[in-house]
DNA sequence: GTTTCATGTAACTTCAAATATTACGAATTA
DNA sequence: TAATTCGTAATATTTGAAGTTACATGAAAC
């Protein structure tokens, strides 16, 4: 299976944008994430629909954060991306006739639902501001070392 | 992404085997799970390697549970399957140079690790015996209704 | 107002991982 | 020895994410 890395990607992009302060083109963002401008536009487009970033066309255009870094959590990003499937493990059939399979599914669904709830709760507690601060700590430490 | 449904599959198979009491061929199991005998053999083979089931060749051969249903948890099955990847969401790069991406990955890794730990803990608390009992409750209820 | 730059998006291709299939060898029972 | 069943290699299919190509649309700069 190929894992969905969009959450990781948009976070990477957003922190770079936060550092920069001025609009960044999808080309620039794609370069710093080793991907393709179209992929960036597609993904950032979802964040724009959610009101988190703004895009502008033409010269001096590009992408910019419009939300308050203290107010945006990773959960918000997850939601903006369309609440992608969390687990790579799932039931064989979703609504089986077989009573055995129903019992199996019920047990698995419970456990996975609990884990998903915990994950989303954790994501809801991490703000972009905190990640940005974390990055700046790492940056300072890095400059000290070298 | 295509989700891994082997945990669901082997559970389904094991409960059928528990009900039956005598060996079941991979062909029979495949039929009741709408899949292929070879797939069954491959997957059940992992459980055999873990000492949970036994296989016998030739006429009157097939698959049988050899473990105590009270002692086997879903976590044991997960382990027997080789601890498959839990999440369909992941980091873009695993060991990035970029400090921004390192900060992002660290935050995500934490949240996902917590959720995974909770999931495995839950799986470790569900025994095959409990699932079997759950099935029998459903079966009784079903017979009452019809 | 024309040129240039950048997004918007449809259509298609590639890639990775699970699952399915075919084929045949090896072991076991009757 | 014939029938049955597992063991397993090799290959194909399927699914969904990611990447690519192509071109239309809109905005700024001159």
Short mmCIF file of C-alpha atoms (C1' of nucleotides) in Angstrom, two decimals:
data_model
loop_
_atom_site.label_atom_id
_atom_site.label_comp_id
_atom_site.label_asym_id
_atom_site.label_seq_id
_atom_site.Cartn_x
_atom_site.Cartn_y
_atom_site.Cartn_z
CA UNK A 1 0.00 0.00 0.00
CA UNK A 2 1.09 3.53 -0.60
CA UNK A 3 0.63 5.69 2.48
CA UNK A 4 -1.10 9.05 2.36
CA UNK A 5 1.55 11.64 3.19
CA UNK A 6 -0.48 14.76 2.57
CA UNK A 7 -0.77 15.73 6.21
CA UNK A 8 2.98 15.56 6.58
CA UNK A 9 3.36 17.44 3.29
CA UNK A 10 1.06 20.33 4.05
CA UNK A 11 2.60 20.76 7.47
CA UNK A 12 6.00 20.98 5.90
CA UNK A 13 4.73 23.51 3.42
CA UNK A 14 2.88 25.59 6.00
CA UNK A 15 5.88 25.88 8.30
CA UNK A 16 8.04 26.99 5.40
CA UNK A 17 5.41 29.55 4.50
CA UNK A 18 5.23 30.71 8.09
CA UNK A 19 8.98 31.26 8.15
CA UNK A 20 8.96 33.10 4.85
CA UNK A 21 6.11 35.52 5.43
CA UNK A 22 5.53 36.31 1.76
CA UNK A 23 3.71 34.26 -0.89
CA UNK A 24 5.43 31.13 -2.17
CA UNK A 25 4.65 29.61 -5.54
CA UNK A 26 3.66 25.98 -5.93
CA UNK A 27 6.88 25.55 -7.85
CA UNK A 28 8.98 26.70 -4.93
CA UNK A 29 7.00 24.62 -2.47
CA UNK A 30 7.22 21.59 -4.73
CA UNK A 31 10.97 21.98 -4.95
CA UNK A 32 11.47 22.09 -1.21
CA UNK A 33 9.24 19.06 -0.75
CA UNK A 34 10.65 17.04 -3.64
CA UNK A 35 7.36 16.80 -5.42
CA UNK A 36 5.34 18.28 -8.24
CA UNK A 37 3.73 21.75 -8.45
CA UNK A 38 0.42 20.28 -9.50
CA UNK A 39 0.37 18.02 -6.48
CA UNK A 40 1.04 21.05 -4.30
CA UNK A 41 -1.78 23.02 -5.88
CA UNK A 42 -4.19 20.15 -5.49
CA UNK A 43 -3.40 19.66 -1.84
CA UNK A 44 -3.10 23.32 -0.88
CA UNK A 45 -6.36 23.90 -2.72
CA UNK A 46 -8.11 21.87 -0.03
CA UNK A 47 -6.60 24.06 2.67
CA UNK A 48 -7.74 27.13 0.78
CA UNK A 49 -11.28 25.73 0.64
CA UNK A 50 -11.06 25.40 4.41
CA UNK A 51 -9.96 29.02 4.74
CA UNK A 52 -6.50 28.25 6.03
CA UNK A 53 -4.44 29.63 3.17
CA UNK A 54 -5.01 31.95 0.23
CA UNK A 55 -3.79 31.65 -3.32
CA UNK A 56 -3.17 34.42 -5.84
CA UNK A 57 -2.48 34.11 -9.55
CA UNK A 58 -0.14 36.01 -11.74
CA UNK A 59 3.24 37.57 -11.06
CA UNK A 60 3.93 37.96 -7.35
CA UNK A 61 1.19 35.43 -6.75
CA UNK A 62 1.44 32.18 -4.81
CA UNK A 63 0.34 30.72 -1.51
CA UNK A 64 0.11 32.37 1.87
CA UNK A 65 -1.21 31.46 5.29
CA UNK A 66 -4.24 33.48 6.31
CA UNK A 67 -5.19 31.66 9.52
CA UNK A 68 -3.86 32.33 13.01
CA UNK A 69 -1.10 29.82 13.71
CA UNK A 70 -2.31 29.57 17.29
CA UNK A 71 -5.79 28.63 16.20
CA UNK A 72 -5.00 25.96 13.62
CA UNK A 73 -4.47 22.41 14.85
CA UNK A 74 -3.32 19.35 12.99
CA UNK A 75 -6.86 18.10 13.36
CA UNK A 76 -8.04 21.07 11.32
CA UNK A 77 -5.61 20.11 8.59
CA UNK A 78 -6.74 16.51 8.72
CA UNK A 79 -10.33 17.67 8.33
CA UNK A 80 -9.40 20.06 5.53
CA UNK A 81 -7.82 17.17 3.65
CA UNK A 82 -11.16 15.40 3.72
CA UNK A 83 -10.61 13.20 6.77
CA UNK A 84 -8.54 10.62 4.93
CA UNK A 85 -8.61 6.96 5.93
CA UNK A 86 -6.53 6.53 9.07
CA UNK A 87 -5.88 2.81 9.11
CA UNK A 88 -4.16 0.50 6.69
CA UNK A 89 -5.94 -2.39 8.36
CA UNK A 90 -9.62 -3.01 7.82
CA UNK A 91 -12.44 -5.47 7.61
CA UNK A 92 -12.69 -7.84 4.71
CA UNK A 93 -16.32 -7.03 4.01
CA UNK A 94 -18.04 -3.98 5.38
CA UNK A 95 -21.57 -5.26 5.90
CA UNK A 96 -21.32 -9.04 5.93
CA UNK A 97 -24.28 -11.42 6.12
CA UNK A 98 -22.25 -13.98 8.02
CA UNK A 99 -22.88 -13.72 11.76
CA UNK A 100 -19.35 -14.84 12.49
CA UNK A 101 -17.96 -12.02 10.42
CA UNK A 102 -20.34 -9.57 12.04
CA UNK A 103 -18.97 -10.48 15.46
CA UNK A 104 -15.42 -10.10 14.18
CA UNK A 105 -16.11 -6.75 12.60
CA UNK A 106 -17.85 -5.39 15.66
CA UNK A 107 -14.86 -6.18 17.86
CA UNK A 108 -12.34 -4.76 15.42
CA UNK A 109 -14.40 -1.67 14.72
CA UNK A 110 -14.56 -0.86 18.40
CA UNK A 111 -10.82 -1.09 18.90
CA UNK A 112 -10.03 0.90 15.79
CA UNK A 113 -12.61 3.55 16.58
CA UNK A 114 -11.06 4.08 19.99
CA UNK A 115 -7.59 4.42 18.54
CA UNK A 116 -8.80 6.82 15.88
CA UNK A 117 -10.55 8.95 18.48
CA UNK A 118 -7.35 9.16 20.50
CA UNK A 119 -5.32 10.07 17.44
CA UNK A 120 -7.69 12.83 16.37
CA UNK A 121 -7.78 14.13 19.91
CA UNK A 122 -3.99 14.36 19.96
CA UNK A 123 -3.93 16.05 16.57
CA UNK A 124 -6.47 18.52 17.89
CA UNK A 125 -4.07 19.56 20.60
CA UNK A 126 -1.12 20.41 18.41
CA UNK A 127 -1.18 23.89 16.89
CA UNK A 128 0.86 25.18 14.01
CA UNK A 129 2.31 27.75 16.38
CA UNK A 130 3.65 24.99 18.60
CA UNK A 131 5.21 23.19 15.66
CA UNK A 132 6.75 26.42 14.48
CA UNK A 133 8.24 27.02 17.92
CA UNK A 134 9.52 23.46 17.94
CA UNK A 135 11.20 24.06 14.62
CA UNK A 136 12.84 27.23 15.88
CA UNK A 137 14.22 25.37 18.86
CA UNK A 138 15.70 22.77 16.55
CA UNK A 139 17.11 25.48 14.36
CA UNK A 140 18.77 27.24 17.27
CA UNK A 141 20.23 23.96 18.51
CA UNK A 142 21.48 23.18 15.04
CA UNK A 143 23.24 26.54 14.72
CA UNK A 144 24.89 26.00 18.07
CA UNK A 145 26.25 22.63 17.03
CA UNK A 146 27.73 23.73 13.70
CA UNK B 1 -4.56 2.43 -0.74
CA UNK B 2 -5.64 -1.12 -0.40
CA UNK B 3 -6.29 -2.02 3.19
CA UNK B 4 -4.83 -5.11 4.81
CA UNK B 5 -7.78 -7.30 5.78
CA UNK B 6 -5.87 -10.32 6.97
CA UNK B 7 -6.62 -9.80 10.65
CA UNK B 8 -10.32 -9.69 9.89
CA UNK B 9 -9.91 -12.70 7.61
CA UNK B 10 -8.09 -14.97 10.01
CA UNK B 11 -10.51 -14.11 12.78
CA UNK B 12 -13.38 -15.07 10.57
CA UNK B 13 -11.64 -18.32 9.69
CA UNK B 14 -10.69 -19.14 13.28
CA UNK B 15 -14.20 -18.67 14.60
CA UNK B 16 -15.58 -20.92 11.90
CA UNK B 17 -12.94 -23.48 12.79
CA UNK B 18 -13.82 -23.17 16.46
CA UNK B 19 -17.49 -23.84 15.72
CA UNK B 20 -16.68 -26.80 13.53
CA UNK B 21 -14.26 -28.68 15.73
CA UNK B 22 -12.76 -30.79 12.96
CA UNK B 23 -10.16 -29.84 10.31
CA UNK B 24 -11.28 -27.53 7.53
CA UNK B 25 -9.56 -27.41 4.16
CA UNK B 26 -8.26 -24.17 2.70
CA UNK B 27 -10.82 -24.66 -0.04
CA UNK B 28 -13.71 -24.70 2.43
CA UNK B 29 -12.34 -21.74 4.33
CA UNK B 30 -11.74 -19.84 1.11
CA UNK B 31 -15.32 -20.45 0.03
CA UNK B 32 -16.79 -19.11 3.24
CA UNK B 33 -14.58 -16.04 3.08
CA UNK B 34 -15.04 -15.37 -0.64
CA UNK B 35 -11.38 -15.67 -1.40
CA UNK B 36 -8.79 -18.03 -2.79
CA UNK B 37 -7.44 -21.23 -1.18
CA UNK B 38 -3.86 -20.12 -1.78
CA UNK B 39 -4.47 -16.88 0.04
CA UNK B 40 -5.88 -18.86 2.96
CA UNK B 41 -2.89 -21.16 3.06
CA UNK B 42 -0.47 -18.25 2.96
CA UNK B 43 -2.18 -16.42 5.76
CA UNK B 44 -2.94 -19.41 7.94
CA UNK B 45 0.64 -20.50 7.44
CA UNK B 46 1.71 -17.50 9.48
CA UNK B 47 -0.59 -18.55 12.30
CA UNK B 48 0.83 -22.05 12.14
CA UNK B 49 4.35 -20.64 12.42
CA UNK B 50 3.17 -18.90 15.57
CA UNK B 51 1.80 -22.16 16.97
CA UNK B 52 -1.84 -21.13 16.87
CA UNK B 53 -3.13 -23.60 14.32
CA UNK B 54 -1.92 -26.85 12.77
CA UNK B 55 -2.14 -28.01 9.18
CA UNK B 56 -2.23 -31.55 7.84
CA UNK B 57 -1.87 -32.69 4.25
CA UNK B 58 -3.66 -35.39 2.36
CA UNK B 59 -7.18 -36.70 2.65
CA UNK B 60 -8.86 -35.72 5.91
CA UNK B 61 -6.23 -33.04 6.24
CA UNK B 62 -6.80 -29.33 6.67
CA UNK B 63 -6.55 -26.64 9.32
CA UNK B 64 -7.34 -26.86 13.00
CA UNK B 65 -6.93 -24.63 16.03
CA UNK B 66 -4.41 -25.94 18.52
CA UNK B 67 -4.25 -23.01 20.93
CA UNK B 68 -6.51 -22.32 23.88
CA UNK B 69 -9.18 -19.86 22.79
CA UNK B 70 -8.97 -18.19 26.19
CA UNK B 71 -5.27 -17.57 25.79
CA UNK B 72 -5.16 -16.14 22.28
CA UNK B 73 -5.79 -12.44 21.85
CA UNK B 74 -6.22 -10.38 18.69
CA UNK B 75 -2.84 -8.92 19.51
CA UNK B 76 -1.33 -12.38 19.18
CA UNK B 77 -2.88 -12.67 15.74
CA UNK B 78 -1.58 -9.25 14.76
CA UNK B 79 1.89 -10.31 15.85
CA UNK B 80 1.60 -13.63 14.04
CA UNK B 81 0.76 -11.76 10.84
CA UNK B 82 4.07 -9.95 11.12
CA UNK B 83 2.86 -6.77 12.83
CA UNK B 84 1.52 -5.21 9.64
CA UNK B 85 1.55 -1.44 9.14
CA UNK B 86 -1.27 0.06 11.16
CA UNK B 87 -1.68 3.47 9.57
CA UNK B 88 -2.57 4.54 6.06
CA UNK B 89 -1.15 7.97 6.88
CA UNK B 90 2.56 8.56 7.16
CA UNK B 91 5.45 10.93 6.80
CA UNK B 92 6.57 12.01 3.39
CA UNK B 93 10.22 11.21 4.07
CA UNK B 94 11.33 9.04 6.93
CA UNK B 95 14.65 10.62 7.83
CA UNK B 96 14.62 14.10 6.33
CA UNK B 97 17.52 16.55 6.34
CA UNK B 98 15.18 19.51 6.48
CA UNK B 99 14.75 20.76 10.05
CA UNK B 100 11.21 21.85 9.31
CA UNK B 101 10.30 18.38 8.21
CA UNK B 102 12.03 16.90 11.23
CA UNK B 103 9.83 18.98 13.53
CA UNK B 104 6.75 17.91 11.60
CA UNK B 105 7.67 14.25 11.67
CA UNK B 106 8.43 14.28 15.38
CA UNK B 107 5.01 15.67 16.21
CA UNK B 108 3.17 13.28 13.93
CA UNK B 109 5.19 10.28 15.05
CA UNK B 110 4.30 10.95 18.66
CA UNK B 111 0.59 11.13 18.01
CA UNK B 112 0.58 8.06 15.82
CA UNK B 113 2.69 6.07 18.25
CA UNK B 114 0.25 6.80 21.05
CA UNK B 115 -2.71 5.73 18.97
CA UNK B 116 -0.94 2.57 17.88
CA UNK B 117 -0.10 1.70 21.46
CA UNK B 118 -3.72 2.13 22.48
CA UNK B 119 -4.91 -0.01 19.58
CA UNK B 120 -2.52 -2.83 20.35
CA UNK B 121 -3.46 -2.66 24.00
CA UNK B 122 -7.13 -3.05 23.10
CA UNK B 123 -6.38 -5.92 20.75
CA UNK B 124 -4.44 -7.57 23.54
CA UNK B 125 -7.54 -7.60 25.71
CA UNK B 126 -9.85 -9.38 23.30
CA UNK B 127 -9.59 -13.17 23.33
CA UNK B 128 -10.85 -15.57 20.72
CA UNK B 129 -13.05 -17.08 23.42
CA UNK B 130 -14.76 -13.76 23.94
CA UNK B 131 -15.36 -13.31 20.24
CA UNK B 132 -16.72 -16.82 20.03
CA UNK B 133 -19.11 -16.10 22.89
CA UNK B 134 -20.12 -12.89 21.18
CA UNK B 135 -20.89 -14.82 18.02
CA UNK B 136 -23.00 -17.32 19.94
CA UNK B 137 -25.01 -14.51 21.48
CA UNK B 138 -25.66 -13.11 18.02
CA UNK B 139 -26.59 -16.52 16.76
CA UNK B 140 -29.07 -17.09 19.57
CA UNK B 141 -30.60 -13.65 19.00
CA UNK B 142 -30.83 -14.35 15.30
CA UNK B 143 -32.62 -17.64 15.84
CA UNK B 144 -35.07 -15.94 18.17
CA UNK B 145 -35.91 -13.34 15.58
CA UNK B 146 -36.50 -15.71 12.66
"C1'" DG C 1 -3.30 45.85 -24.10
"C1'" DT C 2 0.17 42.59 -24.46
"C1'" DT C 3 3.42 39.85 -22.15
"C1'" DT C 4 4.56 37.12 -18.39
"C1'" DC C 5 3.78 34.67 -14.45
"C1'" DA C 6 1.09 31.79 -11.62
"C1'" DT C 7 -2.95 29.21 -10.31
"C1'" DG C 8 -7.04 25.73 -11.65
"C1'" DT C 9 -8.07 21.50 -13.27
"C1'" DA C 10 -8.91 17.60 -16.32
"C1'" DA C 11 -6.89 13.53 -18.10
"C1'" DC C 12 -3.60 10.26 -17.92
"C1'" DT C 13 0.48 7.63 -16.17
"C1'" DT C 14 3.24 5.61 -12.68
"C1'" DC C 15 4.05 3.35 -8.41
"C1'" DA C 16 3.50 0.54 -4.22
"C1'" DA C 17 1.27 -2.82 -1.68
"C1'" DA C 18 -2.44 -6.05 -0.97
"C1'" DT C 19 -4.86 -9.67 -2.98
"C1'" DA C 20 -5.78 -13.13 -6.49
"C1'" DT C 21 -4.47 -16.75 -9.72
"C1'" DT C 22 -1.94 -20.47 -11.96
"C1'" DA C 23 0.88 -24.21 -11.68
"C1'" DC C 24 3.09 -27.82 -9.79
"C1'" DG C 25 5.76 -30.31 -6.18
"C1'" DA C 26 5.44 -32.88 -1.71
"C1'" DA C 27 3.17 -35.37 1.76
"C1'" DT C 28 -0.53 -38.26 3.45
"C1'" DT C 29 -4.41 -41.41 3.55
"C1'" DA C 30 -7.15 -45.17 1.86
"C1'" DT D 1 -1.26 -46.22 -6.55
"C1'" DA D 2 -4.87 -42.84 -6.80
"C1'" DA D 3 -6.98 -39.14 -4.59
"C1'" DT D 4 -6.55 -35.40 -1.57
"C1'" DT D 5 -4.55 -31.47 0.51
"C1'" DC D 6 -0.96 -28.53 1.86
"C1'" DG D 7 3.50 -25.61 0.38
"C1'" DT D 8 5.15 -22.28 -2.40
"C1'" DA D 9 7.06 -19.94 -6.41
"C1'" DA D 10 5.86 -17.02 -10.13
"C1'" DT D 11 2.81 -13.97 -12.09
"C1'" DA D 12 -1.27 -11.06 -12.64
"C1'" DT D 13 -4.81 -8.00 -10.96
"C1'" DT D 14 -6.58 -4.37 -8.21
"C1'" DT D 15 -6.65 -0.23 -5.58
"C1'" DG D 16 -5.52 4.23 -4.29
"C1'" DA D 17 -1.86 7.67 -3.74
"C1'" DA D 18 1.31 10.37 -6.16
"C1'" DG D 19 3.24 12.18 -10.30
"C1'" DT D 20 2.88 14.17 -15.06
"C1'" DT D 21 1.25 16.59 -19.15
"C1'" DA D 22 -1.40 19.97 -21.16
"C1'" DC D 23 -3.85 23.84 -21.42
"C1'" DA D 24 -7.29 27.32 -19.86
"C1'" DT D 25 -7.94 31.32 -16.70
"C1'" DG D 26 -6.72 35.28 -14.24
"C1'" DA D 27 -3.65 38.97 -12.38
"C1'" DA D 28 0.31 42.04 -12.41
"C1'" DA D 29 3.89 44.72 -14.78
"C1'" DC D 30 5.41 47.14 -18.41
#
